[in-house]
Short mmCIF file of N, CA and C in Angstrom, two decimals:
data_model
loop_
_atom_site.label_atom_id
_atom_site.label_comp_id
_atom_site.label_asym_id
_atom_site.label_seq_id
_atom_site.Cartn_x
_atom_site.Cartn_y
_atom_site.Cartn_z
N MET A 17 35.51 85.00 143.25
CA MET A 17 37.01 84.74 143.09
C MET A 17 37.35 84.21 141.62
N PRO A 18 38.03 84.75 140.91
CA PRO A 18 38.28 84.19 139.55
C PRO A 18 39.05 82.87 139.61
N ASP A 19 38.96 82.02 138.52
CA ASP A 19 39.64 80.87 138.45
C ASP A 19 41.04 81.26 137.83
N LEU A 20 42.12 80.70 138.58
CA LEU A 20 43.20 81.21 138.10
C LEU A 20 44.28 79.96 137.81
N PHE A 21 45.36 80.16 137.19
CA PHE A 21 46.54 79.34 137.02
C PHE A 21 47.70 80.08 137.12
N LEU A 22 48.78 79.41 137.58
CA LEU A 22 50.19 79.92 137.51
C LEU A 22 51.01 79.14 136.33
N ARG A 23 51.74 80.22 135.60
CA ARG A 23 52.73 79.35 134.67
C ARG A 23 53.97 80.37 134.81
N PRO A 24 55.04 79.51 134.51
CA PRO A 24 56.57 80.16 134.57
C PRO A 24 56.57 81.49 133.74
N MET A 25 57.16 82.41 134.14
CA MET A 25 57.41 83.67 133.45
C MET A 25 58.49 83.33 132.20
N VAL A 26 58.02 83.83 131.16
CA VAL A 26 58.70 83.71 129.93
C VAL A 26 59.16 84.91 129.27
N LEU A 27 59.99 84.95 128.31
CA LEU A 27 60.58 86.29 127.81
C LEU A 27 59.45 87.16 127.20
N SER A 28 58.41 86.74 126.64
CA SER A 28 57.26 87.37 125.97
C SER A 28 56.54 88.00 127.09
N ASP A 29 56.83 88.00 128.35
CA ASP A 29 56.29 88.68 129.55
C ASP A 29 56.92 89.82 129.71
N ALA A 30 58.15 90.02 129.18
CA ALA A 30 59.06 90.99 129.72
C ALA A 30 58.58 92.51 129.62
N LEU A 31 57.83 92.89 128.51
CA LEU A 31 57.25 94.05 128.39
C LEU A 31 56.15 94.42 129.41
N LEU A 32 55.41 93.50 129.82
CA LEU A 32 54.29 93.72 130.88
C LEU A 32 54.85 93.78 132.22
N VAL A 33 55.88 92.92 132.28
CA VAL A 33 56.53 92.90 133.63
C VAL A 33 57.24 94.25 133.95
N LYS A 34 57.92 94.77 132.93
CA LYS A 34 58.49 96.12 132.94
C LYS A 34 57.58 97.23 133.26
N GLU A 35 56.30 97.03 132.68
CA GLU A 35 55.26 98.08 133.06
C GLU A 35 54.87 97.97 134.50
N TRP A 36 54.72 96.64 135.14
CA TRP A 36 54.39 96.59 136.47
C TRP A 36 55.54 97.01 137.40
N GLU A 37 56.90 96.77 136.94
CA GLU A 37 57.81 97.21 137.91
C GLU A 37 58.12 98.50 137.97
N ASN A 38 57.85 99.27 136.74
CA ASN A 38 57.88 100.43 136.61
C ASN A 38 56.90 101.43 137.21
N ASP A 39 55.75 100.78 137.57
CA ASP A 39 54.65 101.38 137.98
C ASP A 39 54.98 102.06 139.38
N ARG A 40 55.21 103.26 139.72
CA ARG A 40 55.56 103.73 140.80
C ARG A 40 54.41 103.68 141.88
N SER A 41 53.25 103.41 141.68
CA SER A 41 52.25 103.18 142.58
C SER A 41 52.51 101.84 143.31
N ASN A 42 53.06 100.92 142.76
CA ASN A 42 53.58 99.58 143.47
C ASN A 42 54.68 99.79 144.25
N TRP A 43 55.57 100.83 144.06
CA TRP A 43 57.08 101.03 144.83
C TRP A 43 56.63 100.98 146.34
N SER A 44 55.60 101.55 146.81
CA SER A 44 55.54 101.84 148.35
C SER A 44 55.44 100.50 148.96
N VAL A 45 54.94 99.36 148.35
CA VAL A 45 55.01 98.08 148.80
C VAL A 45 56.17 97.04 148.31
N SER A 46 56.84 97.49 147.55
CA SER A 46 57.70 96.56 146.85
C SER A 46 59.23 96.84 147.43
N GLY A 47 59.50 97.95 147.73
CA GLY A 47 60.81 98.37 148.12
C GLY A 47 61.58 98.72 146.90
N ASN A 48 60.97 98.82 145.55
CA ASN A 48 61.62 99.27 144.54
C ASN A 48 61.83 100.69 144.37
N ASP A 49 62.96 101.35 143.93
CA ASP A 49 63.18 102.72 143.92
C ASP A 49 63.69 103.32 142.59
N SER A 50 63.57 102.33 141.65
CA SER A 50 64.14 102.85 140.37
C SER A 50 63.47 102.13 139.16
N ASP A 51 63.49 102.64 138.03
CA ASP A 51 62.90 102.10 136.85
C ASP A 51 63.72 100.93 136.27
N TYR A 52 63.28 99.97 135.71
CA TYR A 52 64.06 98.88 135.02
C TYR A 52 63.94 99.05 133.68
N SER A 53 65.01 98.79 132.82
CA SER A 53 64.96 98.81 131.41
C SER A 53 64.30 97.38 130.88
N LEU A 54 63.93 97.57 129.63
CA LEU A 54 63.57 96.25 129.06
C LEU A 54 64.56 95.16 129.00
N ASP A 55 65.90 95.59 128.79
CA ASP A 55 67.05 94.59 128.58
C ASP A 55 67.11 94.02 130.01
N GLU A 56 67.04 94.94 131.14
CA GLU A 56 67.20 94.26 132.55
C GLU A 56 65.92 93.25 132.85
N ILE A 57 65.03 93.57 132.39
CA ILE A 57 63.69 92.56 132.76
C ILE A 57 63.94 91.17 131.90
N ARG A 58 64.53 91.38 130.73
CA ARG A 58 64.61 90.15 129.87
C ARG A 58 65.77 89.48 130.36
N SER A 59 66.67 90.20 130.86
CA SER A 59 67.90 89.28 131.53
C SER A 59 67.53 88.61 132.72
N LEU A 60 66.66 89.18 133.52
CA LEU A 60 66.01 88.51 134.76
C LEU A 60 65.37 87.38 134.37
N VAL A 61 64.33 87.47 133.45
CA VAL A 61 63.58 86.30 132.91
C VAL A 61 64.49 85.36 132.41
N ASP A 62 65.49 85.58 131.54
CA ASP A 62 66.30 84.71 130.92
C ASP A 62 67.11 83.88 132.06
N SER A 63 67.28 84.47 133.11
CA SER A 63 68.19 84.02 134.34
C SER A 63 67.16 82.88 135.14
N LEU A 64 66.15 82.90 134.98
CA LEU A 64 65.24 82.12 135.67
C LEU A 64 65.20 80.63 135.00
N LYS A 65 65.77 80.37 133.93
CA LYS A 65 65.69 79.22 133.29
C LYS A 65 66.03 78.10 134.10
N ASP A 66 67.08 78.16 135.07
CA ASP A 66 67.47 77.18 135.98
C ASP A 66 67.33 77.51 137.39
N ILE A 67 66.38 77.18 138.14
CA ILE A 67 65.98 77.51 139.34
C ILE A 67 67.02 77.08 140.40
N ASN A 68 67.92 76.33 140.03
CA ASN A 68 68.98 75.87 141.16
C ASN A 68 69.95 76.71 140.99
N ILE A 69 70.23 77.45 139.85
CA ILE A 69 71.30 78.51 139.80
C ILE A 69 70.72 79.96 140.33
N ALA A 70 69.51 80.23 139.84
CA ALA A 70 68.91 81.56 140.14
C ALA A 70 68.27 81.55 141.59
N LYS A 71 68.04 80.58 141.95
CA LYS A 71 67.56 80.48 143.42
C LYS A 71 66.40 81.36 143.67
N GLN A 72 65.56 81.40 142.39
CA GLN A 72 64.34 82.07 142.44
C GLN A 72 63.41 81.51 141.36
N ALA A 73 62.18 81.73 141.40
CA ALA A 73 61.05 81.43 140.45
C ALA A 73 60.19 82.35 140.28
N ARG A 74 59.62 82.88 139.33
CA ARG A 74 58.69 83.83 138.85
C ARG A 74 57.52 83.12 138.15
N TYR A 75 56.26 83.41 138.59
CA TYR A 75 55.08 82.76 137.79
C TYR A 75 54.16 83.96 137.50
N MET A 76 53.57 83.93 136.47
CA MET A 76 52.47 84.72 136.11
C MET A 76 51.15 84.28 136.68
N ILE A 77 50.38 85.25 137.14
CA ILE A 77 49.16 84.86 137.65
C ILE A 77 48.05 85.17 136.45
N ILE A 78 47.38 83.89 136.09
CA ILE A 78 46.67 84.17 134.77
C ILE A 78 45.19 83.88 135.21
N ASP A 79 44.24 84.90 134.73
CA ASP A 79 42.84 84.65 134.82
C ASP A 79 42.42 83.36 133.70
N SER A 80 41.98 82.32 134.16
CA SER A 80 41.57 81.22 133.01
C SER A 80 40.57 81.58 132.34
N ASP A 81 39.51 82.41 132.53
CA ASP A 81 38.57 82.75 131.76
C ASP A 81 38.93 83.83 130.64
N GLU A 82 39.71 84.71 131.08
CA GLU A 82 40.04 85.83 130.30
C GLU A 82 41.32 85.62 129.57
N GLN A 83 41.94 84.61 130.02
CA GLN A 83 43.54 84.42 129.68
C GLN A 83 44.31 85.60 129.73
N ARG A 84 44.18 86.29 130.84
CA ARG A 84 44.88 87.66 130.95
C ARG A 84 45.67 87.62 132.25
N SER A 85 46.88 88.17 132.11
CA SER A 85 47.93 88.20 133.37
C SER A 85 47.43 89.12 134.28
N LEU A 86 47.22 88.86 135.41
CA LEU A 86 46.74 89.56 136.60
C LEU A 86 47.91 90.22 137.30
N GLY A 87 49.16 89.53 137.33
CA GLY A 87 50.12 89.80 138.13
C GLY A 87 51.24 88.73 138.19
N ALA A 88 51.98 88.77 139.20
CA ALA A 88 53.15 87.72 139.39
C ALA A 88 53.34 87.43 140.62
N ILE A 89 53.82 86.21 140.98
CA ILE A 89 53.87 85.69 142.44
C ILE A 89 55.45 85.06 142.11
N ASP A 90 56.45 85.24 143.04
CA ASP A 90 57.72 84.93 143.12
C ASP A 90 58.16 84.15 144.35
N LEU A 91 59.09 83.23 144.10
CA LEU A 91 59.85 82.57 145.04
C LEU A 91 61.17 83.21 144.89
N PHE A 92 61.92 83.70 146.02
CA PHE A 92 63.14 84.11 146.00
C PHE A 92 63.79 83.62 147.20
N ASP A 93 65.30 83.95 147.12
CA ASP A 93 66.14 83.25 148.23
C ASP A 93 65.85 81.86 148.46
N ILE A 94 65.63 81.05 147.51
CA ILE A 94 65.34 79.72 147.67
C ILE A 94 66.63 79.00 148.16
N ASP A 95 66.27 78.17 149.39
CA ASP A 95 67.35 77.50 149.98
C ASP A 95 66.83 76.09 149.82
N PHE A 96 67.34 75.30 148.83
CA PHE A 96 66.76 73.96 148.53
C PHE A 96 67.46 73.11 149.93
N LEU A 97 68.70 73.42 150.41
CA LEU A 97 69.11 72.53 151.34
C LEU A 97 68.25 72.53 152.60
N ASN A 98 67.66 73.60 152.99
CA ASN A 98 66.63 73.69 154.13
C ASN A 98 65.39 73.88 153.71
N ALA A 99 65.03 73.51 152.38
CA ALA A 99 63.74 73.42 151.96
C ALA A 99 62.94 74.65 152.19
N CYS A 100 63.45 75.98 152.10
CA CYS A 100 62.66 77.21 152.24
C CYS A 100 62.90 78.06 151.26
N ALA A 101 61.96 79.11 151.20
CA ALA A 101 61.97 80.30 150.23
C ALA A 101 61.10 81.36 150.90
N PHE A 102 61.51 82.51 150.32
CA PHE A 102 60.53 83.84 150.58
C PHE A 102 59.63 83.94 149.23
N VAL A 103 58.57 84.51 149.51
CA VAL A 103 57.46 84.66 148.68
C VAL A 103 57.07 86.11 148.54
N GLY A 104 56.82 86.66 147.19
CA GLY A 104 56.50 87.89 146.92
C GLY A 104 55.39 87.93 146.06
N ILE A 105 54.31 88.76 146.00
CA ILE A 105 53.13 88.77 145.14
C ILE A 105 52.80 90.07 144.69
N LEU A 106 52.55 90.42 143.44
CA LEU A 106 51.82 91.58 142.86
C LEU A 106 50.61 91.29 142.16
N VAL A 107 49.53 91.84 142.54
CA VAL A 107 48.36 91.91 141.64
C VAL A 107 48.43 93.43 141.03
N ALA A 108 48.75 93.29 139.81
CA ALA A 108 49.21 94.50 139.12
C ALA A 108 48.09 95.69 139.22
N LYS A 109 46.94 95.35 138.83
CA LYS A 109 46.02 96.49 138.48
C LYS A 109 45.00 96.68 139.77
N SER A 110 44.72 97.83 140.28
CA SER A 110 43.88 97.83 141.42
C SER A 110 42.43 97.40 141.14
N LYS A 111 42.02 97.22 139.82
CA LYS A 111 40.84 96.60 139.61
C LYS A 111 40.77 95.25 139.81
N ASP A 112 41.99 94.57 139.99
CA ASP A 112 41.96 93.14 140.09
C ASP A 112 42.22 92.73 141.64
N ARG A 113 42.35 93.72 142.47
CA ARG A 113 42.67 93.53 143.77
C ARG A 113 41.30 93.38 144.63
N ASN A 114 41.49 92.83 145.77
CA ASN A 114 40.34 92.57 146.66
C ASN A 114 39.18 91.75 145.93
N ARG A 115 39.73 90.77 145.10
CA ARG A 115 38.75 89.78 144.54
C ARG A 115 39.26 88.38 144.78
N GLY A 116 40.40 88.13 145.82
CA GLY A 116 40.68 86.89 146.03
C GLY A 116 41.84 86.42 145.18
N VAL A 117 42.34 87.10 144.19
CA VAL A 117 43.47 86.78 143.20
C VAL A 117 44.69 86.39 144.02
N ALA A 118 45.16 87.26 145.05
CA ALA A 118 46.41 86.92 145.67
C ALA A 118 46.19 85.80 146.49
N GLU A 119 45.06 85.60 147.09
CA GLU A 119 44.96 84.47 148.00
C GLU A 119 44.97 83.13 147.23
N ASN A 120 44.22 83.26 146.14
CA ASN A 120 44.22 82.01 145.19
C ASN A 120 45.74 81.81 144.79
N ALA A 121 46.23 82.75 144.21
CA ALA A 121 47.62 82.57 143.59
C ALA A 121 48.58 81.92 144.91
N LEU A 122 48.52 82.47 146.00
CA LEU A 122 49.26 81.89 147.03
C LEU A 122 49.06 80.48 147.39
N ARG A 123 47.90 80.21 147.19
CA ARG A 123 47.40 78.65 147.60
C ARG A 123 48.01 77.90 146.37
N LEU A 124 47.96 78.28 145.21
CA LEU A 124 48.58 77.75 144.14
C LEU A 124 50.08 77.34 144.19
N LEU A 125 50.56 78.58 144.54
CA LEU A 125 52.03 78.50 144.75
C LEU A 125 52.48 77.56 145.83
N GLU A 126 51.58 77.69 146.97
CA GLU A 126 52.06 76.77 148.06
C GLU A 126 51.84 75.12 147.52
N GLU A 127 50.87 74.78 146.70
CA GLU A 127 50.99 73.58 146.09
C GLU A 127 52.22 73.18 145.14
N ILE A 128 52.57 74.25 144.38
CA ILE A 128 53.82 73.91 143.44
C ILE A 128 55.04 73.85 144.41
N CYS A 129 54.95 74.44 145.65
CA CYS A 129 56.12 74.22 146.47
C CYS A 129 56.14 72.74 146.97
N ILE A 130 55.08 72.23 147.45
CA ILE A 130 55.02 71.16 148.03
C ILE A 130 55.28 69.94 147.02
N LYS A 131 54.46 70.00 145.93
CA LYS A 131 54.30 68.86 145.01
C LYS A 131 55.59 68.79 143.77
N GLU A 132 56.24 70.05 143.65
CA GLU A 132 57.24 70.05 142.70
C GLU A 132 58.53 70.51 143.16
N LEU A 133 58.76 71.31 143.99
CA LEU A 133 59.96 71.94 144.44
C LEU A 133 60.58 71.38 145.75
N GLY A 134 59.74 70.71 146.50
CA GLY A 134 60.30 70.28 147.78
C GLY A 134 60.44 71.35 148.76
N ILE A 135 59.91 72.44 148.55
CA ILE A 135 59.96 73.37 149.63
C ILE A 135 58.85 73.39 150.75
N ASP A 136 59.38 73.23 152.08
CA ASP A 136 58.57 72.93 153.12
C ASP A 136 58.10 74.11 153.92
N VAL A 137 58.87 75.32 153.68
CA VAL A 137 58.65 76.26 154.56
C VAL A 137 58.64 77.58 153.66
N LEU A 138 57.66 78.59 153.85
CA LEU A 138 57.59 79.84 153.11
C LEU A 138 57.73 81.03 154.03
N TYR A 139 58.34 81.92 153.77
CA TYR A 139 58.54 83.23 154.40
C TYR A 139 58.05 84.42 153.45
N ALA A 140 57.54 85.47 154.40
CA ALA A 140 57.08 86.77 153.61
C ALA A 140 57.79 87.70 154.37
N LYS A 141 58.28 88.78 153.54
CA LYS A 141 58.60 89.98 154.45
C LYS A 141 57.68 91.19 153.71
N VAL A 142 57.00 91.76 154.92
CA VAL A 142 55.84 92.67 154.59
C VAL A 142 56.11 93.95 155.45
N PHE A 143 55.89 94.92 154.74
CA PHE A 143 55.95 96.15 155.45
C PHE A 143 54.63 96.20 156.27
N THR A 144 54.71 96.53 157.63
CA THR A 144 53.77 96.68 158.55
C THR A 144 52.47 97.48 158.03
N SER A 145 52.93 98.58 157.44
CA SER A 145 51.87 99.54 156.76
C SER A 145 50.94 98.95 155.58
N ASN A 146 51.34 97.89 154.97
CA ASN A 146 50.71 97.31 153.98
C ASN A 146 49.70 96.38 154.43
N LEU A 147 48.56 96.82 154.87
CA LEU A 147 47.52 96.19 155.62
C LEU A 147 47.03 94.88 154.69
N PRO A 148 46.79 95.11 153.44
CA PRO A 148 46.16 94.30 152.39
C PRO A 148 46.98 92.86 152.44
N SER A 149 48.46 93.14 152.35
CA SER A 149 49.36 91.87 152.27
C SER A 149 49.34 91.21 153.82
N VAL A 150 49.41 92.07 154.89
CA VAL A 150 49.42 91.46 156.24
C VAL A 150 48.12 90.67 156.46
N ARG A 151 46.97 91.21 155.94
CA ARG A 151 45.60 90.25 156.00
C ARG A 151 45.73 89.08 155.09
N LEU A 152 46.49 89.09 154.03
CA LEU A 152 46.48 87.94 153.01
C LEU A 152 47.24 86.93 153.65
N PHE A 153 48.50 87.28 154.15
CA PHE A 153 49.32 86.28 154.74
C PHE A 153 48.81 85.72 156.08
N GLU A 154 48.17 86.40 157.01
CA GLU A 154 47.45 85.79 158.01
C GLU A 154 46.20 84.99 157.42
N LYS A 155 45.44 85.39 156.68
CA LYS A 155 44.43 84.54 156.13
C LYS A 155 44.97 83.19 155.60
N ARG A 156 46.16 83.14 154.91
CA ARG A 156 46.76 81.98 154.49
C ARG A 156 47.61 81.07 155.47
N SER A 157 47.18 81.41 156.78
CA SER A 157 47.68 80.83 158.12
C SER A 157 49.34 81.04 158.17
N PHE A 158 49.85 82.20 157.53
CA PHE A 158 51.22 82.31 157.86
C PHE A 158 51.15 83.10 159.38
N ILE A 159 52.30 82.88 159.93
CA ILE A 159 52.58 83.30 161.33
C ILE A 159 53.40 84.47 161.53
N LYS A 160 53.16 85.53 162.29
CA LYS A 160 54.04 86.38 162.42
C LYS A 160 55.26 85.91 163.28
N LYS A 161 56.56 86.04 162.63
CA LYS A 161 57.56 85.50 163.59
C LYS A 161 58.52 86.47 164.19
N ARG A 162 58.41 87.61 163.32
CA ARG A 162 59.52 88.66 163.85
C ARG A 162 59.09 90.14 163.44
N LEU A 163 59.27 90.89 164.19
CA LEU A 163 58.95 92.39 163.86
C LEU A 163 60.52 92.98 163.64
N MET A 164 60.63 93.74 162.53
CA MET A 164 61.79 94.46 162.52
C MET A 164 61.64 95.98 162.38
N PRO A 165 61.69 96.57 163.38
CA PRO A 165 61.53 98.02 163.43
C PRO A 165 62.37 98.78 162.59
N ALA A 166 61.98 99.65 161.60
CA ALA A 166 62.77 100.41 160.92
C ALA A 166 63.87 99.79 160.18
N ALA A 167 63.44 98.59 159.67
CA ALA A 167 64.48 97.67 159.03
C ALA A 167 64.83 97.99 157.55
N GLU A 168 63.74 98.32 156.76
CA GLU A 168 63.68 98.35 155.24
C GLU A 168 63.71 99.92 154.96
N LEU A 169 64.51 100.17 153.86
CA LEU A 169 64.58 101.50 153.45
C LEU A 169 63.45 101.43 152.17
N ASN A 170 62.69 102.40 152.24
CA ASN A 170 61.62 102.67 151.17
C ASN A 170 61.43 104.11 150.96
N ASN A 171 61.58 104.63 149.71
CA ASN A 171 61.32 105.87 149.28
C ASN A 171 62.15 106.92 150.49
N GLY A 172 63.39 106.41 150.89
CA GLY A 172 64.19 107.22 151.56
C GLY A 172 63.84 107.29 153.14
N GLN A 173 62.91 106.32 153.44
CA GLN A 173 62.67 106.28 154.93
C GLN A 173 62.77 104.74 155.25
N TYR A 174 63.10 104.69 156.42
CA TYR A 174 63.13 103.23 157.04
C TYR A 174 61.52 103.01 157.53
N ILE A 175 61.33 101.71 157.37
CA ILE A 175 59.73 101.17 157.43
C ILE A 175 60.02 99.97 158.36
N GLU A 176 59.19 99.65 159.27
CA GLU A 176 58.80 98.54 160.17
C GLU A 176 58.39 97.45 159.23
N THR A 177 58.97 96.35 159.25
CA THR A 177 58.77 95.09 158.49
C THR A 177 58.52 94.13 159.46
N GLN A 178 57.53 93.16 158.96
CA GLN A 178 57.26 91.89 159.60
C GLN A 178 57.65 90.92 158.81
N ILE A 179 58.11 89.82 159.44
CA ILE A 179 58.42 88.42 158.82
C ILE A 179 57.31 87.60 159.10
N PHE A 180 56.86 86.87 158.15
CA PHE A 180 55.77 85.93 158.27
C PHE A 180 56.47 84.46 157.95
N GLU A 181 55.98 83.28 158.50
CA GLU A 181 56.36 81.98 158.07
C GLU A 181 55.15 81.07 158.14
N LYS A 182 55.44 80.03 157.11
CA LYS A 182 54.29 79.03 157.06
C LYS A 182 54.93 77.93 156.72
N CYS A 183 54.79 76.90 157.80
CA CYS A 183 55.18 75.34 157.35
C CYS A 183 54.23 74.68 156.37
N LEU A 184 54.70 74.29 155.30
CA LEU A 184 53.74 73.67 154.40
C LEU A 184 53.41 72.08 154.69
N LYS A 185 54.34 71.57 155.36
CA LYS A 185 54.17 70.35 155.85
C LYS A 185 53.12 70.10 157.06
N ASN A 186 52.30 69.26 156.76
CA ASN A 186 51.13 68.87 158.02
C ASN A 186 51.58 67.71 158.83
#
């Protein structure tokens, strides 16, 4: 498992994030169905400056040894009043998958939620067919809370989706 750290996404990440977001091989697990322009990505990154307004935070997953961006992990639909948020994760290149990157990044994000953001509960929405993500959230002790048959539209088809939940307070 590579040694990782997370850092907030910044404007200089926009070109790389655009590449990842527009990689159609990732669309089957992300729900994305159209390309983003560089200006749209820059606007998104710029909007993240105030987490209280944006209600989201995006972090780059960085390999500590190689100082290389491996992907991104996001908090979205943040509800500070109820201390909860949804999490999404992307390990961008297939060569970096199945090496513990996503699990380690999720562990680091959980620490940020507890220590810095006051978020006590995380949710994840996962397509049932996305077995690597299902296994990831189960391994990190997320609990399947709800199955939503044919709830998400992806590539013109409705796909069964699971909602996972993890209480970060012990």
